[in-house]
Coordinates of C-alpha atoms and ligand atoms in Angstrom, one line a residue:
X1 CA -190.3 90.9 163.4
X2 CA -191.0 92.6 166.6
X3 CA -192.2 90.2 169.7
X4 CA -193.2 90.7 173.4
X5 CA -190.5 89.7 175.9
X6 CA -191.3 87.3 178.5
X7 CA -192.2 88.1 181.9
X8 CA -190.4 85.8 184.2
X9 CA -192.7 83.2 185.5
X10 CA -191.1 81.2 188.5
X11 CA -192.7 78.3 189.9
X12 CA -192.2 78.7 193.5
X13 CA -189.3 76.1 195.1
X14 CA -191.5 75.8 198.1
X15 CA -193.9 73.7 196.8
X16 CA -190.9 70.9 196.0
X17 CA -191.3 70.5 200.4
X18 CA -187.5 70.6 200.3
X19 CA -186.4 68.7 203.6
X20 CA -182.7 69.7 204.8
X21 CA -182.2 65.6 204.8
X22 CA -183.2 62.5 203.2
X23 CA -182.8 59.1 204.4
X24 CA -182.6 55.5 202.6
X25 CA -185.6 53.3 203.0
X26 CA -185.2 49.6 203.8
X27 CA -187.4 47.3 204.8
X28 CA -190.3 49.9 205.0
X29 CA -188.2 52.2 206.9
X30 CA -186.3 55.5 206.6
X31 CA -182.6 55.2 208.0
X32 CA -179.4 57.0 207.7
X33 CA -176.6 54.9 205.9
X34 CA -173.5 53.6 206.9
X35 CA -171.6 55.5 204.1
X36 CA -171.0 59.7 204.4
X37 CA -174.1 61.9 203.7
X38 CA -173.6 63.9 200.9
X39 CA -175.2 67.3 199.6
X40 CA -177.3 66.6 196.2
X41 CA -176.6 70.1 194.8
X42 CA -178.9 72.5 192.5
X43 CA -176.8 72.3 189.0
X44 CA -178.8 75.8 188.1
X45 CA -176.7 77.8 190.9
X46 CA -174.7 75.4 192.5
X47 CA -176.6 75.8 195.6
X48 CA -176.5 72.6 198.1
X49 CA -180.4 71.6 198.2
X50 CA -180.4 68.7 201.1
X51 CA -178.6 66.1 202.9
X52 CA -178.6 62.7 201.6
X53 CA -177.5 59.6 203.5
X54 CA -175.6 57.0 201.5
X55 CA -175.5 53.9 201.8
X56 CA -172.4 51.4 202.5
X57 CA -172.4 47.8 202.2
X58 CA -174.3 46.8 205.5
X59 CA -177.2 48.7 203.6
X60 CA -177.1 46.8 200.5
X61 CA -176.9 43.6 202.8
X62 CA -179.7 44.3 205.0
X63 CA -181.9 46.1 201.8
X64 CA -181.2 42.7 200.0
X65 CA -182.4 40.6 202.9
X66 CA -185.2 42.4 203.4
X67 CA -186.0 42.4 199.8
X68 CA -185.7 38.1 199.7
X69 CA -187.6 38.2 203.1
X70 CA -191.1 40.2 201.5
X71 CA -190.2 38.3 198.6
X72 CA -190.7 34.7 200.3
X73 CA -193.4 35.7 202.5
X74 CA -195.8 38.6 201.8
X75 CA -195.4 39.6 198.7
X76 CA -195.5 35.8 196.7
X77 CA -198.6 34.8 198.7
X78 CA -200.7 37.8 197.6
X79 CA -202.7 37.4 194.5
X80 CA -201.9 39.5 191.5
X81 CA -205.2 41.6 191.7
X82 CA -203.7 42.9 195.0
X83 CA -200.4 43.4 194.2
X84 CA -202.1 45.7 191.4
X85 CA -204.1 47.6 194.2
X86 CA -201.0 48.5 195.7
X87 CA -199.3 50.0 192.2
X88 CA -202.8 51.6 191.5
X89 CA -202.7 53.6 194.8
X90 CA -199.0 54.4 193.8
X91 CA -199.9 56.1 190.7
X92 CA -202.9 58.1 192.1
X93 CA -200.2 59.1 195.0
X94 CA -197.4 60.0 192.6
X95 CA -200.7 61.9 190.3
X96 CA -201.3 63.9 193.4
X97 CA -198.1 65.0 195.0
X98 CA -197.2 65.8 190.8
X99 CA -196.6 69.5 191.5
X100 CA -194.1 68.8 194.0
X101 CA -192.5 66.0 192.5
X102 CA -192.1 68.1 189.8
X103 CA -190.6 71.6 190.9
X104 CA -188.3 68.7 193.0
X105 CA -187.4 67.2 189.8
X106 CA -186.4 70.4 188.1
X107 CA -184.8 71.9 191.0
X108 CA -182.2 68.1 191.5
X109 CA -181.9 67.6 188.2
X110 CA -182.1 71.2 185.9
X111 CA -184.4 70.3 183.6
X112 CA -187.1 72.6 182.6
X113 CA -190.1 72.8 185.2
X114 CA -192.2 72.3 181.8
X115 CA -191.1 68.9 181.2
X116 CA -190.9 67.5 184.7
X117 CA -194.5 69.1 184.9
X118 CA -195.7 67.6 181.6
X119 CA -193.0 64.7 180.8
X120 CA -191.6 63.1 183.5
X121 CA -194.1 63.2 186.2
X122 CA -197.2 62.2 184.3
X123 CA -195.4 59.1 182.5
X124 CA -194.6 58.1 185.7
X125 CA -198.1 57.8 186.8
X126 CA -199.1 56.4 183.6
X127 CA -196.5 53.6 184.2
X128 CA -198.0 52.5 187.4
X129 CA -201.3 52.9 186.2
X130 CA -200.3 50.4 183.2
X131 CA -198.1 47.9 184.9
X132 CA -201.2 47.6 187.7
X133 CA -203.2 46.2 185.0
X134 CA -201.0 43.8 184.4
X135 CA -201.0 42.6 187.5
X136 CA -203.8 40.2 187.7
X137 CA -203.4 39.5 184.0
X138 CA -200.2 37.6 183.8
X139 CA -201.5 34.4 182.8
X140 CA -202.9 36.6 179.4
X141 CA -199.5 38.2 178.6
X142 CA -198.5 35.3 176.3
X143 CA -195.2 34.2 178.5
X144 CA -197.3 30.4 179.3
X145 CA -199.7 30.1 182.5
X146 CA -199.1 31.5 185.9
X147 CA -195.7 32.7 185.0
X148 CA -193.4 33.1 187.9
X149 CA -191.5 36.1 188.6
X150 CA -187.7 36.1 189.3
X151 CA -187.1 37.4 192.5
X152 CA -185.2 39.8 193.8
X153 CA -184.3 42.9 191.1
X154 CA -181.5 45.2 191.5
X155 CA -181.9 48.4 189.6
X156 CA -179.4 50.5 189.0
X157 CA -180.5 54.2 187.3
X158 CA -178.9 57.4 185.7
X159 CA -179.9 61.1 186.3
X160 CA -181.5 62.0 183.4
X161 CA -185.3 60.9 184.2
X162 CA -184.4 60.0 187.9
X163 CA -188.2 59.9 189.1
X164 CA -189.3 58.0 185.2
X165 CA -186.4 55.7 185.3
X166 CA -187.8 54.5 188.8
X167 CA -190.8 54.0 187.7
X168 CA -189.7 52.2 184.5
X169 CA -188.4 49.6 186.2
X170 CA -190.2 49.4 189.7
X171 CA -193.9 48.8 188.1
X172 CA -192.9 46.3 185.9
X173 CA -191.2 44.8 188.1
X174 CA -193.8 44.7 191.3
X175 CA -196.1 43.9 188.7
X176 CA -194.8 40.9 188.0
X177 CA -194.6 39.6 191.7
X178 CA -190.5 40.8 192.1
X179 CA -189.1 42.6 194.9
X180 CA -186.6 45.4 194.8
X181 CA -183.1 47.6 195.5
X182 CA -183.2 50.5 193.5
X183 CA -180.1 52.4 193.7
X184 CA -180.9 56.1 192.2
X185 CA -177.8 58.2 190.3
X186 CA -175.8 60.0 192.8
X187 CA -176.7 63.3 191.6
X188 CA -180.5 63.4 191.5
X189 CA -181.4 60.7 194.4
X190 CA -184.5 62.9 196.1
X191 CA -187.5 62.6 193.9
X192 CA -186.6 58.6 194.5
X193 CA -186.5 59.4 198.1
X194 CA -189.9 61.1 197.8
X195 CA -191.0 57.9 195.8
X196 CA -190.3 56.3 198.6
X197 CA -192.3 58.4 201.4
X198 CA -195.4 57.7 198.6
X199 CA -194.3 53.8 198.5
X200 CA -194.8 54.0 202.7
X201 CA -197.6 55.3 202.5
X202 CA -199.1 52.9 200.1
X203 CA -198.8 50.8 202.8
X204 CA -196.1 48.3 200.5
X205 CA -194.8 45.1 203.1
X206 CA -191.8 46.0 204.0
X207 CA -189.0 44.5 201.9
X208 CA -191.0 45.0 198.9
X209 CA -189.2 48.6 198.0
X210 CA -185.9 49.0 198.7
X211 CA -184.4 52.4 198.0
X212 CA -180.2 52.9 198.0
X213 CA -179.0 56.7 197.2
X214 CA -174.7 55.8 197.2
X215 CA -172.5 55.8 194.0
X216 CA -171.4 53.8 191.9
X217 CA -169.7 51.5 194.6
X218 CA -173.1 50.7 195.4
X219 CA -174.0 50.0 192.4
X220 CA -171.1 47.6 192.2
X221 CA -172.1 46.1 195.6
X222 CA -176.1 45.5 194.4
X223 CA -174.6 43.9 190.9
X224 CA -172.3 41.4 193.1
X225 CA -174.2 40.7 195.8
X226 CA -175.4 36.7 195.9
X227 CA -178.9 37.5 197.0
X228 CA -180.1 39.2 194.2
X229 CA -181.6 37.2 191.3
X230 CA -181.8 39.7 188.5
X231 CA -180.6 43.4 187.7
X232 CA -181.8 46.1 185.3
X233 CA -179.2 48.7 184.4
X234 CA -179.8 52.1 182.5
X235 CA -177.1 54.5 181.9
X236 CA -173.8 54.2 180.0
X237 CA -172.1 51.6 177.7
X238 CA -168.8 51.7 179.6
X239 CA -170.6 50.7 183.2
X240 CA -173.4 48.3 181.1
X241 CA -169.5 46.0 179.7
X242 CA -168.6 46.3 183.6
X243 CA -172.1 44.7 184.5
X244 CA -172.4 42.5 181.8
X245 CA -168.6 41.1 182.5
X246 CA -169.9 40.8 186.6
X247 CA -172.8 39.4 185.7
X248 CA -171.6 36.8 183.5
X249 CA -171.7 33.5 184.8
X250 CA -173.4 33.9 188.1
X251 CA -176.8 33.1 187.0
X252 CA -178.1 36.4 187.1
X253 CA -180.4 37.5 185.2
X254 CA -179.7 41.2 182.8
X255 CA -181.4 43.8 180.9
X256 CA -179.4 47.0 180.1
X257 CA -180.1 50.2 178.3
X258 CA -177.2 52.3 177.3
X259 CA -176.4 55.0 175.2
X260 CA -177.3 55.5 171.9
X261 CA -176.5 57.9 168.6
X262 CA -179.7 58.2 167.2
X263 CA -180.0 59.4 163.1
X264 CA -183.2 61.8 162.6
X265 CA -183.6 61.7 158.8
X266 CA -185.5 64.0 156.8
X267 CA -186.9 63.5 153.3
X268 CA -187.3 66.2 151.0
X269 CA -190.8 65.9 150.8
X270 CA -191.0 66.0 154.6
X271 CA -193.7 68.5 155.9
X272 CA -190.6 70.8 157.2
X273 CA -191.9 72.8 159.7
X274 CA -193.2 70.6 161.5
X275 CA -189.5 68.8 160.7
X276 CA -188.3 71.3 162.6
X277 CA -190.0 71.4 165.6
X278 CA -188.9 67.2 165.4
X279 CA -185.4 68.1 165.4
X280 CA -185.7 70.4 168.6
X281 CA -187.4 68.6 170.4
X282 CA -185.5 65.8 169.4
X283 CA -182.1 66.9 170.4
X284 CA -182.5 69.3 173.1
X285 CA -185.7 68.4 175.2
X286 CA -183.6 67.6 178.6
X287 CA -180.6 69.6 177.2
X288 CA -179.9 66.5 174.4
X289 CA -179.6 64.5 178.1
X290 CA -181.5 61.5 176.8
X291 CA -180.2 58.4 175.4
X292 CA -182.7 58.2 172.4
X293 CA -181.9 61.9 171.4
X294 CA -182.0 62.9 168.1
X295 CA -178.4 64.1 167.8
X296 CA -177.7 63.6 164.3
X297 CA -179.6 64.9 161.9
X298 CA -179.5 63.6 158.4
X299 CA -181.2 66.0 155.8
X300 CA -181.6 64.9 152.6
X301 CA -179.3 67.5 150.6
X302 CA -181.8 69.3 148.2
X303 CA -183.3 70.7 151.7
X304 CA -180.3 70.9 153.6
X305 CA -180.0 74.7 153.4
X306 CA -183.7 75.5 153.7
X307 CA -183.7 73.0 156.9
X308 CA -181.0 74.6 158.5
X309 CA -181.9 78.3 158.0
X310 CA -185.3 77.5 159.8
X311 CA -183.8 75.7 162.2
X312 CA -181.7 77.9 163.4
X313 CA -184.6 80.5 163.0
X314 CA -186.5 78.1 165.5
X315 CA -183.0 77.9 167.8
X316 CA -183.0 82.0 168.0
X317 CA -186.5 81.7 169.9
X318 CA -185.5 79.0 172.8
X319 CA -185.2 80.5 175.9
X320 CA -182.2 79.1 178.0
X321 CA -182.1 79.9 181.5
X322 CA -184.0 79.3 185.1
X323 CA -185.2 76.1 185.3
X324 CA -188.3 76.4 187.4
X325 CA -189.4 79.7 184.9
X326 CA -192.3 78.2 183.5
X327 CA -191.0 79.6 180.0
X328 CA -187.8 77.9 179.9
X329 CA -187.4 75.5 176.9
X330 CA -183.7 74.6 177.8
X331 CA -182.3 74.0 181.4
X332 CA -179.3 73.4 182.9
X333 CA -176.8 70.9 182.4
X334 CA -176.8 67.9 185.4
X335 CA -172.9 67.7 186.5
X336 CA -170.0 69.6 186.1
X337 CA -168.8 66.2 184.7
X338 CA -171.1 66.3 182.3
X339 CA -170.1 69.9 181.0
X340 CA -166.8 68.6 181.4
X341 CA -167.4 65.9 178.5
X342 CA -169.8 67.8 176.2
X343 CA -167.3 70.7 176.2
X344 CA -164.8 68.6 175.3
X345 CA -166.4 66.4 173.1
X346 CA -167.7 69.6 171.2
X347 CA -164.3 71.2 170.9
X348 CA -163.2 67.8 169.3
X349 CA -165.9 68.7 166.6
X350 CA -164.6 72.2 165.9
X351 CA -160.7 70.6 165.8
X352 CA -162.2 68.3 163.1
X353 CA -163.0 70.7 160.7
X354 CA -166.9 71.0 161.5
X355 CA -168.7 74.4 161.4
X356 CA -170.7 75.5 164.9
X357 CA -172.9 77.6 165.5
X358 CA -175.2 78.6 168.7
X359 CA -177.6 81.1 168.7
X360 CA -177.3 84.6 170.7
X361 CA -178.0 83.6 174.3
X362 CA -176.7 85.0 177.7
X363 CA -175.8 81.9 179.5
X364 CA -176.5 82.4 183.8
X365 CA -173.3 82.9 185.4
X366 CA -173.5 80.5 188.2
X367 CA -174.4 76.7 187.7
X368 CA -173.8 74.5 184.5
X369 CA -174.7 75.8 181.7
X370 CA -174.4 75.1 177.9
X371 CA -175.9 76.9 174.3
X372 CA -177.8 75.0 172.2
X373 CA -175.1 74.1 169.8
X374 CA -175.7 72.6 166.0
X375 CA -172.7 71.8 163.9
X376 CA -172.7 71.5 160.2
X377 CA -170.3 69.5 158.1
X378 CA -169.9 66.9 160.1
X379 CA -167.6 63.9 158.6
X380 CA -169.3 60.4 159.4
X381 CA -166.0 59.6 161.2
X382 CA -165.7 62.5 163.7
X383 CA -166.3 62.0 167.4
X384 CA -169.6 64.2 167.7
X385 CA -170.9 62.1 164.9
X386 CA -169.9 58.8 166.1
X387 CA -169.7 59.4 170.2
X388 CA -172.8 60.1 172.3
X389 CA -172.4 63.9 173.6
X390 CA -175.5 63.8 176.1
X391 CA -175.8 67.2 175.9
X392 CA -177.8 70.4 173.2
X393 CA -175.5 69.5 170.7
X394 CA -176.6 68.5 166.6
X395 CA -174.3 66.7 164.1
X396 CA -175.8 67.8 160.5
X397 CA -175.0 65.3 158.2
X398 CA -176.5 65.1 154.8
X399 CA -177.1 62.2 152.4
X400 CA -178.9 62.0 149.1
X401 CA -180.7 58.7 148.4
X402 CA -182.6 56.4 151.2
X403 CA -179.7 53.8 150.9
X404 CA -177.3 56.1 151.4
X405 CA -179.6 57.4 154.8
X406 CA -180.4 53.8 156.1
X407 CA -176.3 53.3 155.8
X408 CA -175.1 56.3 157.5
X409 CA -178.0 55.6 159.9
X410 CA -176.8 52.7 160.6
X411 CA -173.4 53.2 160.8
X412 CA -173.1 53.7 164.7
X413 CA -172.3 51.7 167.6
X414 CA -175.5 52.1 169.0
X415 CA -179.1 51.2 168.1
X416 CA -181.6 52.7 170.3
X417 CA -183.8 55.1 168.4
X418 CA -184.1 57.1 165.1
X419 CA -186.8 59.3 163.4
X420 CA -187.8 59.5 159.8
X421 CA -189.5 62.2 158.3
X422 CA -191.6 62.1 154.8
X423 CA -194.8 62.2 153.7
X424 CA -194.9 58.5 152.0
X425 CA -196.2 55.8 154.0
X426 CA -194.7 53.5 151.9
X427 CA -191.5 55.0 152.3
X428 CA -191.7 55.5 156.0
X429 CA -192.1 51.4 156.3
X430 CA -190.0 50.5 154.0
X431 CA -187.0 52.6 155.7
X432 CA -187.8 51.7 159.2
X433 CA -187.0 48.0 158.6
X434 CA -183.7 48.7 157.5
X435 CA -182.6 50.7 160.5
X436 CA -181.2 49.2 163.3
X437 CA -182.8 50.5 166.1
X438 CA -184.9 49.6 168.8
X439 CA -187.0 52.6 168.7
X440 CA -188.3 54.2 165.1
X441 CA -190.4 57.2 164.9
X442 CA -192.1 58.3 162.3
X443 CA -193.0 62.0 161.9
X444 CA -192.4 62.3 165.3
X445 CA -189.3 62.5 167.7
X446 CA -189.2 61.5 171.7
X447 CA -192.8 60.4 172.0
X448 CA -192.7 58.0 175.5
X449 CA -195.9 55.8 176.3
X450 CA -196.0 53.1 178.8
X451 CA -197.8 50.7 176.4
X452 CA -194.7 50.7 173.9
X453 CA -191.5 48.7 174.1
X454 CA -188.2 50.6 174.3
X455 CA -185.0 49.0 174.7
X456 CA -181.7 48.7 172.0
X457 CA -179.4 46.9 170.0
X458 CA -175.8 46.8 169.9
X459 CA -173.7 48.9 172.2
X460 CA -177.5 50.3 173.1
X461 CA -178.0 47.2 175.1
X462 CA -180.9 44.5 175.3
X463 CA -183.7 43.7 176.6
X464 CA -186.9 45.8 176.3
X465 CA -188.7 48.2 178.8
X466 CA -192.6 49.5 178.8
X467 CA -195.6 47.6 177.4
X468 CA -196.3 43.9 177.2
X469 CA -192.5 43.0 176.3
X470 CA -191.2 44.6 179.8
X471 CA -193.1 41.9 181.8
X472 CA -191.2 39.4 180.0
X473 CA -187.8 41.2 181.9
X474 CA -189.3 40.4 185.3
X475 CA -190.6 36.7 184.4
X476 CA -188.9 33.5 184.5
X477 CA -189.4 33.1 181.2
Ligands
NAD1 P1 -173.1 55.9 184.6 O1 -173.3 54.7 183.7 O2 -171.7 56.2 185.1 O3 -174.1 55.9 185.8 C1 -175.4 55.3 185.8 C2 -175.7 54.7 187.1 O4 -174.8 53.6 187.3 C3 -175.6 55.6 188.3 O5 -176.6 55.3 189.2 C4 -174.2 55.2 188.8 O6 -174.0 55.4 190.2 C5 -174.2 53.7 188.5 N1 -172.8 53.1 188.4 C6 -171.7 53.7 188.0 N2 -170.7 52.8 187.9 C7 -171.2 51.6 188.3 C8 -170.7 50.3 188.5 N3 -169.4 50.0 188.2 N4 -171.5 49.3 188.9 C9 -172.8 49.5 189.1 N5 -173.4 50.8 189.0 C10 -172.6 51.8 188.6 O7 -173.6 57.1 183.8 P2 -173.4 58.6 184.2 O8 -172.1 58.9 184.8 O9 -174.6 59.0 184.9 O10 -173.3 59.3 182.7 C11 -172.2 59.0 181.9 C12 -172.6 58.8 180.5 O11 -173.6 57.7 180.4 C13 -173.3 59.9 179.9 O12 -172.4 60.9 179.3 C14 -174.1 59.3 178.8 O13 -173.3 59.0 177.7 C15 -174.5 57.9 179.4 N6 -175.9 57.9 180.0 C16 -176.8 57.2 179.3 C17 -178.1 57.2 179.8 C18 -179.2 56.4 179.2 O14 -180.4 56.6 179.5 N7 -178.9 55.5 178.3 C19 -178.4 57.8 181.0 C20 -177.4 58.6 181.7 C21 -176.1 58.6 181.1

């Protein structure tokens, strides 16, 4: 089949307002931290984008304080209606600066402009615009009359969604009448910095925001410190144990959400094509960087060859490469570190016997990069089909009854998401309620809304985010 190429079509880095420096935000005001500024690089080209001041542990005091401060004084007193003013003129603010926000996103973090343009940015909105309407309405949420929030959050987040994840847990959380330290990952901490600029000019008391960039030392100092009443943790199992083991004991409230293996089973009387599309966009929408990816596949044998002929069909036409080219399906990777560990989990897959394959792309030469990668005869045991890669990489597993699918399914650590695709109704109820995952989808893969719960089981974590069940994380319920 002959096609067209692609012209290249760049979205232009100027309109991300790059500033050479960035500041942390405390008590509604921009400072320089006590720790060393760092450079947040571009992981496209390896190119240092800005300054970023980090915080030390005078920061975290003082961000803390300021936090308890709004939450004693300004912030209780204000009736909920207001409160969900102040989230309503976030969202329109975060709607408005979207563009930027977005080619910012993309250039921080490497993910394709197209899905910080059409993903990231917009559900961010959407979750300011949902958790304002829950402001005034907390008496109607089902958690008892006038339920009282907790207090001070600390929210520690990962780099995959750095602008979402902020918003996932700051709405909620100012929604229900809490104040917070957010500490964004040390790797994309400017569209939170931005965030901040936008919470200023809200006009938020001060206190009520707090924004930390700093590693994870600072993320250790917000998780220990005395003043804070409750913390929200998303990124990986290792750090959620370390939390959880901190945590424990000292009255603090927790909700974490980890990592996750999810199974995408397919049916032989799935509709396959649009299967297919399913299982891409399932595993390598943000490079496979999501903890709900799709990143094993279990086909139902009969199909498995069909499946993975039009799969990797469908693989030959993503386009890898710049990620502000408004074509670009797959981006670049975040971290060298993370490289490090998908490489290395992925040549673990090839020493255990399983069969990879990538299709033809010219990977840039500069920046992190990896090939949308699918291997096939994966053993249930292996590390790629038990570990979570983060990263454009498939397990193909194959079963051939929906017992045998719900158990390999469920055979995982984890328990955060999983997709089922058939065309029976019956079939699609029946297998969701034996999986044991937080999140199921059915003919569908990575769908995000505000109104909808997401959190895990397991080594996935607890508690749940989004919808009328993330309120309950921020009440004293
Ligand atoms: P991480 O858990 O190391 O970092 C996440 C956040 O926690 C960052 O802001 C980090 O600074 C902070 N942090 C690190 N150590 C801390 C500590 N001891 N106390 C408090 N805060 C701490 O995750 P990562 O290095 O960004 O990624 C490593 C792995 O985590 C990935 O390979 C992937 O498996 C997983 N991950 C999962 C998610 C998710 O959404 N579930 C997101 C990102 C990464």
């Amino acid at each position: 089949m002959s096609t067209f190429p692609y012209a290249p079509a760049p979205e232009s880095r100027d309109i991300a307002r790059l500033k050479p420096s960035y500041q942390l935000f405390v008590d509604g005001k921009f400072r320089d931290g006590a720790g060393d500024a760092v450079k947040s690089i571009n992981p496209a080209d390896e190119e240092p984008l800005a300054e970023v001041a980090e915080a030390g542990q005078r920061d975290v005091d003082d961000a803390v304080r300021a936090a308890r401060k709004a939450f004693d004084g300004p912030w209780s007193a204000m009736s909920g209606a207001e409160r969900g003013k102040y989230l309503f003129r976030i969202a329109r603010a975060i709607q408005e600066r979207g563009r930027e926000l977005a080619v910012l996103e993309s250039l921080d973090n490497g993910k394709p402009i197209r899905e910080s343009r059409d993903v990231d940015i917009p559900n961010a909105a959407a979750h300011f615009f949902y958790y304002a309407g829950w402001a005034d309405k907390l008496d109607y949420a089902g958690y008892g009359p006038s339920p009282r929030p907790i207090g001070v959050a600390g929210q520690i987040i990962p780099w995959n969604f750095p602008l979402l994840m902020a918003a996932w847990k700051i709405a909620p959380a100012l929604a229900a009448g809490n104040t917070v330290v957010l500490k964004p990952a040390e790797t994309t901490p400017l569209s939170a910095l931005v965030l901040a600029e936008i919470i200023a000019e809200a006009d938020l008391p001060p206190g009520v925001v707090n924004i930390l960039a700093g590693g994870p030392s600072i993320g250790q100092a917000i998780v220990e410190h005395p003043g804070v009443d409750k913390i929200a943790f998303t990124g990986s199992t290792d750090v959620g144990k370390i939390i959880q083991r901190t945590t424990a004991g000292s009255g603090k409230r927790l909700t974490l959400e980890l990592g996750g293996k999810a199974a995408n089973i397919v049916f032989d009387d799935a509709p396959l094509d649009q299967a297919v599309e399913g299982i891409v966009n399932g595993i390598f929408f943000n490079q496979g960087q999501v903890c709900c990816a799709g990143s094993r596949l279990l086909v139902q044998e009969s199909i498995e060859d069909e499946v993975i002929e039009a799969l990797q069909r469908r693989l030959a036409t993503l386009r890898v490469g710049h990620p502000l080219d408004k074509n670009t399906d797959v981006g670049a990777i975040n971290s060298a570190a993370q490289l490090a560990r998908i490489r290395e989990l992925t040549d673990a897959g090839e020493r255990e016997g399983a069969t990879r394959w990538s299709p033809a792309c010219r990977l840039p030469e500069r920046g992190f990069w990896f090939a949308p990668t699918v291997f096939t005869g994966v053993s249930q045991a292996s590390r790629i089909a038990q570990e979570e890669i983060f990263g454009p990489v498939l397990s193909v597993l194959s079963f051939r009854t929906p017992d045998e699918a719900i158990a390999k399914a469920n055979n995982t650590p984890y328990g955060l998401s999983a997709g089922v695709w058939t065309e029976k109704g019956s079939r699609i109820l029946s297998v969701a309620n034996r999986l044991r995952a937080g999140v199921v989808w059915a003919n569908t893969f990575n769908r995000f809304d505000p109104t909808s719960p997401f959190g895990g089981y397991q080594e996935s974590g607890f508690g749940r985010e989004g919808g009328r069940h993330g309120l309950a994380a921020y009440l004293d319920v």
